[in-house]
Coordinates of C-alpha atoms in Angstrom, one line a residue:
X97 CA 21.0 53.2 45.8
X98 CA 19.7 55.3 49.5
X99 CA 18.0 58.6 49.9
X100 CA 17.0 59.9 53.5
X101 CA 13.3 60.8 54.5
X102 CA 11.6 61.8 56.9
X103 CA 10.8 59.4 59.2
X104 CA 13.5 56.5 57.0
X105 CA 16.1 55.7 54.6
X106 CA 15.1 54.7 51.4
X107 CA 17.1 52.2 50.1
X108 CA 17.4 50.7 46.7
X109 CA 17.6 46.5 46.3
X110 CA 19.0 45.1 42.7
X111 CA 19.7 41.9 42.1
X112 CA 18.4 40.4 44.7
X113 CA 15.2 37.8 45.6
X114 CA 11.8 38.1 48.2
X115 CA 11.6 35.0 50.3
X116 CA 7.8 34.4 51.1
X117 CA 8.4 31.5 53.8
X118 CA 9.3 28.4 51.5
X119 CA 8.8 30.1 48.3
X120 CA 11.9 32.9 46.9
X121 CA 10.9 35.0 44.1
X122 CA 13.3 36.6 41.8
X123 CA 12.9 40.5 41.5
X124 CA 15.0 43.8 39.7
X125 CA 14.7 45.7 42.5
X126 CA 13.1 45.9 46.2
X127 CA 12.7 49.7 48.0
X128 CA 13.0 48.6 51.4
X129 CA 12.2 52.1 54.2
X130 CA 14.5 51.0 56.7
X131 CA 16.1 52.5 60.2
X132 CA 19.4 51.0 59.7
X133 CA 22.3 53.0 58.5
X134 CA 24.2 51.0 55.6
X135 CA 26.0 51.7 52.4
X136 CA 26.0 52.1 49.1
X137 CA 27.8 48.1 48.2
X138 CA 26.6 46.8 50.8
X139 CA 24.2 43.3 50.4
X140 CA 22.6 43.0 53.1
X141 CA 19.2 40.4 54.5
X142 CA 16.5 42.2 56.0
X143 CA 13.4 40.2 57.9
X144 CA 10.2 42.5 57.6
X145 CA 6.9 42.6 56.3
X146 CA 6.2 43.5 52.5
X147 CA 3.5 45.2 50.6
X148 CA 2.8 44.3 46.8
X149 CA 1.6 47.4 44.8
X150 CA -1.6 48.4 44.8
X151 CA -4.1 49.6 41.2
X152 CA -5.6 52.3 41.3
X153 CA -8.6 52.9 43.4
X154 CA -10.5 54.3 42.1
X155 CA -10.8 56.3 38.0
X156 CA -8.5 59.3 37.9
X157 CA -6.3 58.0 41.6
X158 CA -2.8 57.3 41.5
X159 CA -1.6 53.8 40.3
X160 CA 0.8 53.3 42.4
X161 CA 1.3 49.5 40.7
X162 CA 2.3 51.2 37.3
X163 CA 4.1 53.9 38.7
X164 CA 6.6 51.3 40.6
X165 CA 7.0 49.2 37.9
X166 CA 8.2 52.1 35.6
X167 CA 10.3 52.9 37.7
X168 CA 11.5 48.3 38.2
X169 CA 10.7 48.6 41.2
X170 CA 8.2 44.6 42.4
X171 CA 8.0 45.1 45.6
X172 CA 8.2 47.5 48.5
X173 CA 9.5 46.2 52.0
X174 CA 9.2 47.1 55.6
X175 CA 12.0 46.2 57.4
X176 CA 12.4 45.6 61.4
X177 CA 15.9 44.1 61.1
X178 CA 18.8 43.3 59.0
X179 CA 21.6 41.1 58.9
X180 CA 24.9 41.7 56.9
X181 CA 26.1 39.5 54.8
X182 CA 29.3 41.9 53.7
X183 CA 29.6 45.6 54.1
X184 CA 32.0 46.1 51.3
X185 CA 31.4 49.5 50.0
X186 CA 31.2 51.9 46.7
X187 CA 33.5 54.3 48.2
X188 CA 32.7 56.3 45.5
X189 CA 28.7 56.5 45.6
X190 CA 28.2 56.6 49.2
X191 CA 31.5 59.7 48.9
X192 CA 28.5 61.3 45.9
X193 CA 25.6 60.4 48.4
X194 CA 27.4 62.0 51.5
X195 CA 28.3 64.9 49.7
X196 CA 24.3 65.5 48.3
X197 CA 23.5 65.4 51.5
X198 CA 25.7 68.0 52.9
X199 CA 24.2 70.0 49.8
X200 CA 20.8 70.4 51.1
X201 CA 21.6 70.7 54.0
X202 CA 23.5 74.0 53.3
X203 CA 20.0 74.7 51.1
X204 CA 18.6 74.8 54.7
X205 CA 20.6 76.9 56.1
X206 CA 21.1 79.3 53.4
X207 CA 18.0 79.3 51.7
X208 CA 15.4 77.8 54.6
X209 CA 13.2 74.8 54.0
X210 CA 10.9 76.2 51.2
X211 CA 13.4 77.3 48.6
X212 CA 15.5 75.2 49.5
X213 CA 13.5 72.1 48.5
X214 CA 12.8 73.4 44.8
X215 CA 16.4 73.8 44.4
X216 CA 17.0 70.2 45.7
X217 CA 14.8 68.9 43.7
X218 CA 16.0 71.3 40.6
X219 CA 19.5 70.4 41.4
X220 CA 20.0 66.9 43.3
X221 CA 16.9 64.9 41.8
X222 CA 16.3 65.5 45.8
X223 CA 12.7 66.3 46.4
X224 CA 12.3 65.5 50.2
X225 CA 12.4 68.5 51.7
X226 CA 9.8 69.6 48.7
X227 CA 6.7 71.4 49.9
X228 CA 3.7 69.8 48.0
X229 CA 1.0 73.5 48.3
X230 CA 4.7 74.1 46.0
X231 CA 4.7 71.4 44.1
X232 CA 0.5 72.0 43.3
X233 CA 1.7 75.0 42.3
X234 CA 3.9 74.2 39.4
X235 CA 2.1 72.0 38.6
X236 CA -1.0 73.9 37.9
X237 CA 1.0 76.6 36.5
X238 CA 2.9 73.6 33.9
X239 CA 6.0 74.5 35.0
X240 CA 6.5 70.6 36.5
X241 CA 8.9 70.5 34.0
X242 CA 11.8 72.3 34.7
X243 CA 11.9 70.5 38.7
X244 CA 13.0 67.4 36.6
X245 CA 17.1 66.5 35.8
X246 CA 17.0 66.6 32.0
X247 CA 18.3 68.9 28.5
X248 CA 18.8 71.5 30.3
X249 CA 21.0 70.4 32.7
X250 CA 22.8 68.8 31.2
X251 CA 23.9 71.6 29.0
X252 CA 24.9 73.5 31.6
X253 CA 27.3 71.2 33.1
X254 CA 27.8 68.7 30.7
X255 CA 28.2 71.0 27.8
X256 CA 29.7 73.8 30.1
X257 CA 32.6 71.5 31.4
X258 CA 33.3 70.8 27.8
X259 CA 33.1 74.9 26.2
X260 CA 35.6 75.7 29.2
X261 CA 38.2 72.8 28.6
X262 CA 37.9 73.8 24.9
X263 CA 38.7 77.1 25.3
X264 CA 42.1 76.0 27.3
X265 CA 42.7 74.4 24.7
X266 CA 42.7 70.9 25.9
X267 CA 42.7 68.5 23.5
X268 CA 39.4 66.9 21.6
X269 CA 39.3 63.6 22.3
X270 CA 40.6 64.0 26.5
X271 CA 38.4 67.4 26.8
X272 CA 34.6 65.0 24.7
X273 CA 35.8 61.5 27.8
X274 CA 36.8 64.5 31.2
X275 CA 33.1 65.8 30.0
X276 CA 31.7 62.0 29.4
X277 CA 32.9 61.9 33.2
X278 CA 31.0 65.1 34.4
X279 CA 28.2 64.6 33.1
X280 CA 28.0 60.7 34.7
X281 CA 29.3 62.2 37.5
X282 CA 26.0 64.0 38.3
X283 CA 23.1 61.4 36.7
X284 CA 24.5 59.9 39.6
X285 CA 24.9 61.8 42.4
X286 CA 20.7 63.6 41.2
X287 CA 19.6 59.6 41.0
X288 CA 19.8 59.0 37.3
X289 CA 15.7 59.3 36.7
X290 CA 14.7 58.4 32.9
X291 CA 14.5 61.7 32.2
X292 CA 18.1 62.1 33.2
X293 CA 18.9 59.3 31.2
X294 CA 18.0 60.3 27.8
X295 CA 19.3 63.7 27.9
X296 CA 22.8 62.4 29.4
X297 CA 22.2 59.5 26.3
X298 CA 21.6 62.0 23.8
X299 CA 24.6 64.2 25.5
X300 CA 27.4 61.3 25.0
X301 CA 26.5 60.3 21.6
X302 CA 26.5 64.0 21.1
X303 CA 30.5 63.7 21.9
X304 CA 31.3 61.0 20.4
X305 CA 29.3 62.6 17.1
X306 CA 32.6 64.8 18.2
X307 CA 35.4 62.6 18.3
X308 CA 34.5 60.7 15.4
X309 CA 33.9 63.3 12.7
X310 CA 29.9 62.8 12.5
X311 CA 27.0 65.1 12.6
X312 CA 24.6 65.5 15.4
X313 CA 20.8 64.5 14.7
X314 CA 19.0 64.8 17.2
X315 CA 16.3 62.1 16.3
X316 CA 18.8 59.3 15.9
X317 CA 19.7 60.5 19.3
X318 CA 16.3 60.3 20.8
X319 CA 15.7 57.0 19.2
X320 CA 18.9 55.4 20.2
X321 CA 17.6 56.2 24.5
X322 CA 14.2 55.3 23.8
X323 CA 15.4 51.9 22.5
X324 CA 17.9 51.9 25.0
X325 CA 15.2 53.5 28.2
X326 CA 13.3 50.8 26.5
X327 CA 15.5 47.6 26.7
X328 CA 16.5 48.2 30.2
X329 CA 13.3 48.6 31.3
X330 CA 10.5 47.6 29.4
X331 CA 8.2 48.7 31.4
X332 CA 9.3 52.3 31.6
X333 CA 7.1 53.1 28.7
X334 CA 3.8 53.7 30.6
X335 CA 5.7 56.3 32.7
X336 CA 4.2 59.9 32.1
X337 CA 7.9 60.9 33.0
X338 CA 9.4 59.6 30.1
X339 CA 6.7 60.2 28.0
X340 CA 6.3 63.2 28.0
X341 CA 10.3 64.0 27.7
X342 CA 10.4 62.7 24.6
X343 CA 7.9 64.5 23.6
X344 CA 9.3 67.7 24.6
X345 CA 12.5 67.3 22.5
X346 CA 9.8 66.9 19.6
X347 CA 9.1 69.9 20.2
X348 CA 11.9 71.9 20.0
X349 CA 12.7 69.5 16.7
X350 CA 9.5 71.1 15.4
X351 CA 10.1 74.8 16.2
X352 CA 13.4 74.2 14.4
X353 CA 11.2 73.0 11.8
X354 CA 8.0 75.9 12.0
X355 CA 11.1 79.2 12.9
X356 CA 12.6 77.9 8.9
X357 CA 8.9 77.5 7.4
X358 CA 8.5 80.3 8.5
X359 CA 10.9 83.1 8.5
X360 CA 10.5 83.8 12.0
X361 CA 14.0 85.3 12.8
X362 CA 15.1 85.8 16.6
X363 CA 14.2 87.2 19.2
X364 CA 10.6 86.9 21.3
X365 CA 7.9 85.3 18.3
X366 CA 11.2 82.5 18.4
X367 CA 10.5 81.8 21.8
X368 CA 7.3 81.5 21.3
X369 CA 7.2 79.7 18.3
X370 CA 9.9 77.2 20.6
X371 CA 7.3 77.6 24.3
X372 CA 4.6 76.6 21.3
X373 CA 5.8 74.1 20.2
X374 CA 6.3 72.1 23.5
X375 CA 3.0 72.6 24.8
X376 CA 1.6 71.7 20.4
X377 CA 3.9 68.0 21.5
X378 CA 3.0 67.5 25.7
X379 CA -0.8 69.4 26.5
X380 CA -2.3 66.7 25.0
X381 CA -0.7 63.6 27.4
X382 CA -0.9 66.5 30.5
X383 CA -4.7 66.2 30.0
X384 CA -4.6 62.2 29.4
X385 CA -2.5 61.4 32.7
X386 CA -3.9 64.3 34.9
X387 CA -7.1 66.0 33.6
X388 CA -6.7 68.9 33.1
X389 CA -4.2 72.2 31.7
X390 CA -2.9 75.2 33.0
X391 CA -4.8 78.3 30.1
X392 CA -2.0 80.4 30.6
X393 CA 1.1 78.2 30.3
X394 CA 2.5 80.0 27.1
X395 CA 2.7 83.5 28.5
X396 CA 3.8 82.1 32.2
X397 CA 7.0 79.7 30.3
X398 CA 8.1 82.5 28.8
X399 CA 8.9 84.6 31.6
X400 CA 10.3 81.5 34.0
X401 CA 12.4 79.6 31.0
X402 CA 14.4 82.6 29.8
X403 CA 16.3 82.7 34.0
X404 CA 15.9 79.0 34.5
X405 CA 19.4 78.5 33.2
X406 CA 20.3 81.4 35.5
X407 CA 18.7 79.5 38.9
X408 CA 20.2 76.1 37.9
X409 CA 24.3 78.0 37.7
X410 CA 23.5 79.4 40.6
X411 CA 22.6 76.3 42.7
X412 CA 25.5 74.4 41.4
X413 CA 27.4 77.0 42.2
X414 CA 26.5 78.3 45.3
X415 CA 26.9 74.3 46.6
X416 CA 30.4 74.1 45.8
X417 CA 31.4 77.6 47.2
X418 CA 29.7 75.9 49.3
X419 CA 31.1 72.6 50.5
X420 CA 34.4 74.7 50.6
X421 CA 33.0 77.6 52.4
X422 CA 30.0 77.9 53.9
X423 CA 30.1 81.7 53.5
X424 CA 31.2 81.2 50.2
X425 CA 27.8 80.4 49.5
X426 CA 25.7 82.6 51.1
X427 CA 25.7 85.2 47.8
X428 CA 24.9 82.4 44.9
X429 CA 21.9 80.9 46.8
X430 CA 19.8 83.9 47.9
X431 CA 20.0 84.9 44.1
X432 CA 18.7 82.0 43.0
X433 CA 16.2 82.1 46.7
X434 CA 15.2 85.2 45.4
X435 CA 14.6 83.8 41.5
X436 CA 12.8 80.9 43.1
X437 CA 11.1 83.0 45.3
X438 CA 9.4 85.0 42.4
X439 CA 8.5 82.2 40.7
X440 CA 6.0 81.8 43.0
X441 CA 4.2 85.0 43.1
X442 CA 4.3 84.7 39.1
X443 CA 1.9 81.1 39.5
X444 CA 0.4 82.8 42.1
X445 CA -0.2 86.2 40.0
X446 CA -1.0 83.4 37.1
X447 CA -3.9 81.5 39.3
X448 CA -6.2 84.2 39.6
X449 CA -6.9 84.7 35.9
X450 CA -9.8 84.0 35.3
X451 CA -10.5 80.1 34.1
X452 CA -6.6 79.1 34.7
X453 CA -7.0 75.6 34.6
X454 CA -9.4 73.9 33.0
X455 CA -10.4 70.8 34.2
X456 CA -10.7 68.4 30.5
X457 CA -11.4 65.3 32.3
X458 CA -9.7 62.0 29.9
X459 CA -9.9 62.2 26.2
X460 CA -10.6 59.4 24.9
X461 CA -6.8 57.5 23.6
X462 CA -8.1 57.4 19.9
X463 CA -8.6 61.3 19.4
X464 CA -5.1 61.5 20.4
X465 CA -3.9 58.4 18.5
X466 CA -5.6 61.0 15.5
X467 CA -4.0 64.0 17.3
X468 CA -0.9 63.6 16.9
X469 CA -0.5 61.7 13.7
X470 CA -2.4 65.0 12.4
X471 CA 0.5 67.2 13.7
X472 CA 2.8 64.8 12.0
X473 CA 1.8 65.6 8.9
X474 CA 1.5 69.7 9.2
X475 CA 5.6 68.8 10.0
X476 CA 6.2 66.5 6.7
X477 CA 4.5 69.5 5.0
X478 CA 5.9 72.4 6.2
X479 CA 9.1 70.1 6.0
X480 CA 9.0 69.0 2.7
X481 CA 6.6 72.5 1.4
X482 CA 8.2 74.2 -1.7
X483 CA 10.1 77.7 -0.6
X484 CA 10.2 79.9 -2.5
X485 CA 13.2 82.2 -3.9
X486 CA 14.3 85.5 -2.9
X487 CA 14.8 87.3 -6.4
X488 CA 13.2 90.8 -5.8
X489 CA 11.6 92.9 -2.7
X490 CA 8.3 92.7 -4.5
X491 CA 8.9 89.2 -4.0
X492 CA 10.8 89.0 -0.9
X493 CA 7.6 90.9 0.5
X494 CA 4.6 89.3 -1.1
X495 CA 6.5 85.6 0.8
X496 CA 6.2 87.8 4.4
X497 CA 3.0 88.3 3.3
X498 CA 2.2 84.8 3.2
X499 CA 3.9 83.3 5.8
X500 CA 1.5 85.8 8.1
X501 CA -1.1 84.2 6.8
X502 CA 0.3 80.5 6.8
X503 CA 0.6 80.9 10.4
X504 CA -2.9 82.8 11.3
X505 CA -4.1 79.6 9.3
X506 CA -1.6 76.8 11.1
X507 CA -3.2 78.3 14.3
X508 CA -6.2 78.9 14.0
X509 CA -6.2 75.1 12.9
X510 CA -4.6 73.5 15.5
X511 CA -6.6 75.4 18.3
X512 CA -9.6 73.8 16.4
X513 CA -7.4 69.7 16.3
X514 CA -6.8 70.8 19.8
X515 CA -10.3 71.5 20.3
X516 CA -11.8 68.2 18.7
X517 CA -8.9 66.2 20.6
X518 CA -9.7 67.1 24.2
X519 CA -13.3 65.7 23.9
X520 CA -14.1 62.7 26.6
X521 CA -15.9 60.0 26.5
X522 CA -19.4 60.5 25.6
X523 CA -21.8 60.9 29.3
X524 CA -24.1 59.2 30.4
X525 CA -25.8 58.0 33.8
X526 CA -24.2 56.5 36.8
X527 CA -23.3 56.0 40.4
X528 CA -19.6 54.6 41.7
X529 CA -19.2 53.9 44.8
X530 CA -15.9 55.4 45.4
X531 CA -13.1 53.1 47.8
X532 CA -12.2 55.6 50.7
X533 CA -10.8 52.6 52.6
X534 CA -13.1 52.3 56.1
X535 CA -15.0 55.6 55.0
X536 CA -17.9 55.5 52.4
X537 CA -17.9 57.9 49.2
X538 CA -20.6 57.1 46.1
X539 CA -20.8 59.4 43.6
X540 CA -23.6 60.3 41.4
X541 CA -22.9 61.6 37.8
X542 CA -25.6 63.3 35.9
X543 CA -25.6 63.2 31.4
X544 CA -25.7 66.8 31.0
X545 CA -22.4 66.8 33.4
X546 CA -24.4 66.6 36.7
X547 CA -21.7 65.1 39.8
X548 CA -23.5 65.3 43.7
X549 CA -21.9 63.0 46.4
X550 CA -22.8 61.5 49.0
X551 CA -20.8 61.6 52.4
X552 CA -16.8 61.0 51.3
X553 CA -14.9 60.5 53.9
X554 CA -12.1 57.7 54.9
X555 CA -10.6 57.2 58.8
X556 CA -7.6 54.9 57.5
X557 CA -6.4 57.1 54.1
X558 CA -5.2 60.9 54.9
X559 CA -6.4 63.7 52.8
X560 CA -8.6 61.2 50.7
X561 CA -11.0 64.3 48.9
X562 CA -6.8 65.0 47.2
X563 CA -5.7 61.8 46.5
X564 CA -9.2 59.5 46.0
X565 CA -11.9 61.9 45.6
X566 CA -10.6 65.1 43.4
X567 CA -8.9 63.0 41.4
X568 CA -11.4 61.0 39.7
X569 CA -14.5 64.4 39.6
X570 CA -11.2 65.8 37.1
X571 CA -11.4 62.1 34.8
X572 CA -14.7 63.1 34.4
X573 CA -14.2 66.1 33.4
X574 CA -16.4 68.0 36.6
X575 CA -15.8 71.0 37.3
X576 CA -18.5 71.8 40.1
X577 CA -20.3 69.7 42.6
X578 CA -24.7 70.5 42.7
X579 CA -25.0 69.3 46.0
X580 CA -22.7 66.7 48.8
X581 CA -25.9 64.8 50.4
X582 CA -23.9 64.2 54.1
X583 CA -26.0 61.3 56.2
X584 CA -24.6 61.7 59.9
X585 CA -21.3 63.5 61.1
X586 CA -19.1 60.5 61.1
X587 CA -15.6 60.9 60.4
X588 CA -15.4 58.2 58.2
X589 CA -18.1 59.8 55.9
X590 CA -17.4 63.5 56.4
X591 CA -13.4 63.4 56.1
X592 CA -13.1 64.7 52.7
X593 CA -15.8 67.2 52.9
X594 CA -13.8 69.1 55.3
X595 CA -10.3 69.0 53.2
X596 CA -12.3 70.1 50.3
X597 CA -13.9 73.5 52.1
X598 CA -10.1 74.1 53.1
X599 CA -8.2 73.8 49.4
X600 CA -10.5 72.5 46.0
X601 CA -10.7 73.3 42.3
X602 CA -13.9 72.7 41.9
X603 CA -16.7 74.3 43.8
X604 CA -19.6 72.6 45.6
X605 CA -22.5 74.7 44.9
X606 CA -25.1 73.0 48.0
X607 CA -24.7 71.3 50.5
X608 CA -27.8 68.9 52.1
X609 CA -28.0 67.9 55.5
X610 CA -30.0 65.4 57.4
X611 CA -33.0 67.2 59.9
X612 CA -31.0 66.3 63.2
X613 CA -29.7 69.0 65.3
X614 CA -27.9 67.3 68.0
X615 CA -24.7 66.2 64.9
X616 CA -21.9 68.6 66.4
X617 CA -19.5 67.3 63.2
X618 CA -22.7 68.4 61.2
X619 CA -23.7 71.7 62.5
X620 CA -19.3 71.9 62.2
X621 CA -19.4 72.3 59.0
X622 CA -22.4 73.5 58.3
X623 CA -20.3 76.7 59.7
X624 CA -17.5 76.3 57.3
X625 CA -20.4 76.2 54.2
X626 CA -22.2 79.7 55.4
X627 CA -18.5 81.5 55.7
X628 CA -17.9 80.2 52.4
X629 CA -21.3 81.5 51.1
X630 CA -22.3 77.8 50.1
X631 CA -26.3 76.9 50.6
X632 CA -26.9 74.7 53.3
X633 CA -30.6 72.9 52.7
X634 CA -32.4 70.1 55.3
X635 CA -33.2 67.0 53.7
X636 CA -36.7 65.2 54.8
X637 CA -38.8 62.4 53.7
X638 CA -40.8 63.8 50.4
X639 CA -38.1 66.1 50.1
X640 CA -37.3 65.9 46.1
X641 CA -34.3 67.1 44.3
X642 CA -34.1 67.6 40.5
X643 CA -30.7 67.8 38.7
X644 CA -30.5 67.3 34.7
X645 CA -33.6 64.5 33.6
X646 CA -32.7 63.0 36.9
X647 CA -34.6 63.3 40.7
X648 CA -33.9 62.2 44.2
X649 CA -36.5 61.7 46.6
X650 CA -36.0 61.0 50.5
X651 CA -37.4 58.0 51.7
X652 CA -35.9 57.1 55.2
X653 CA -36.0 58.7 58.1
X654 CA -39.1 59.7 59.7

């Protein structure tokens, strides 16, 4: 398959090998960045530069090796020239790719780049236009799941198509076959990601059950999908999207148990219950991999999830109409644009509320295991517990009262369980010498949660604070930087703090500079700090800084 990028096209090569000098290495898949136009199905021989996948450079940083292995990719490759061994083209796959590009261009022209990027991601699984600021906004508020191709898409496209054929009295076998073909075409069109494959496999099992006269069981479908994906690529177990996708479905199944055992009727309570169960299953894993949690996630999902299906429908419908005649797609796509702009406004509003994001640090794995064991025990007790009989009105009232008490008790117990499971490793005094590429960065962590940075910049890593420093701080659950020392103003020492002043969720409590007035870069940083009311101090030999149970002394220079 291939994906169009800003500077080059991403080509995914399968059934391939890598030749380095005289050695030939078999590969599952290679990601090639290429400027030559190739078609899906071509067999090519590429010369260029191979890049091995890097593990995380610091604790909390993005693990490139782990991520690409989970996607079945062994190497990155920067192609310089291409030799065509065969120009045979997979006409159907190439046709889908070209139509996908046409729809994305239609979104851009009709909606503007910002909302077109979100809709392209939601409908077609293409993240090329998705702006980092919007992606971060969705992640911080806990609605980034609407960007993934998942069960909602399958239900709208697959089940919608199935019901339409059912109304036309199309025979069961034929409508099931046509619905399966439609959803498989959509899977190819959207890139066939892990969550897409999981949803498609479960939908196909549902159709098969209908054809052979068997009832569909969600847990069976989930288990078979997991077996298939792990058989295809055993490394997928380490992919966060794989884990969260399956946990979300388990959360929905758990809500069914809760709704029945608690006699919760349809309406807002049912929506709160479903949303709450999904969050209960996914929150610990989100904290484990991302080190922070959106505090108001249930409430914002209650506002946004009921309308997400409408946005998807408008995006799909508008795209199909626009392919026929661009003017026809204008109204549906404008409707989708308006709703996406409303989502952004709601997200920004929630982020302004106090304590909108809770920095948890990385919880201990043993506590997470304990959390899920207890959660499974609670659901088992609710499912197999005795259900009182409804005989008299007074008995029904007593039962309702018991359910209220049970809900309150379960809520309090769950909050206690969640708090317990979010505990991090015990704090200890340590000095982290960070890998920032060509540059310098040191972090001193105290036993009582203090954090002191010394420099933090790079001349070869872009956005070094965002990608190397801030994730490490969040990994340790740091909510503030007590002091940030700068030794001198070279860019490979100060680029990180300039970035942090512009946009960081972790406040800097004080800036400490050397006793010089001729360094223009340091004077610029001093002005930036003063504009944000950050105290600026000068350090001289003999000065001391106390932070909790440790002390820093300035020895040099005189």
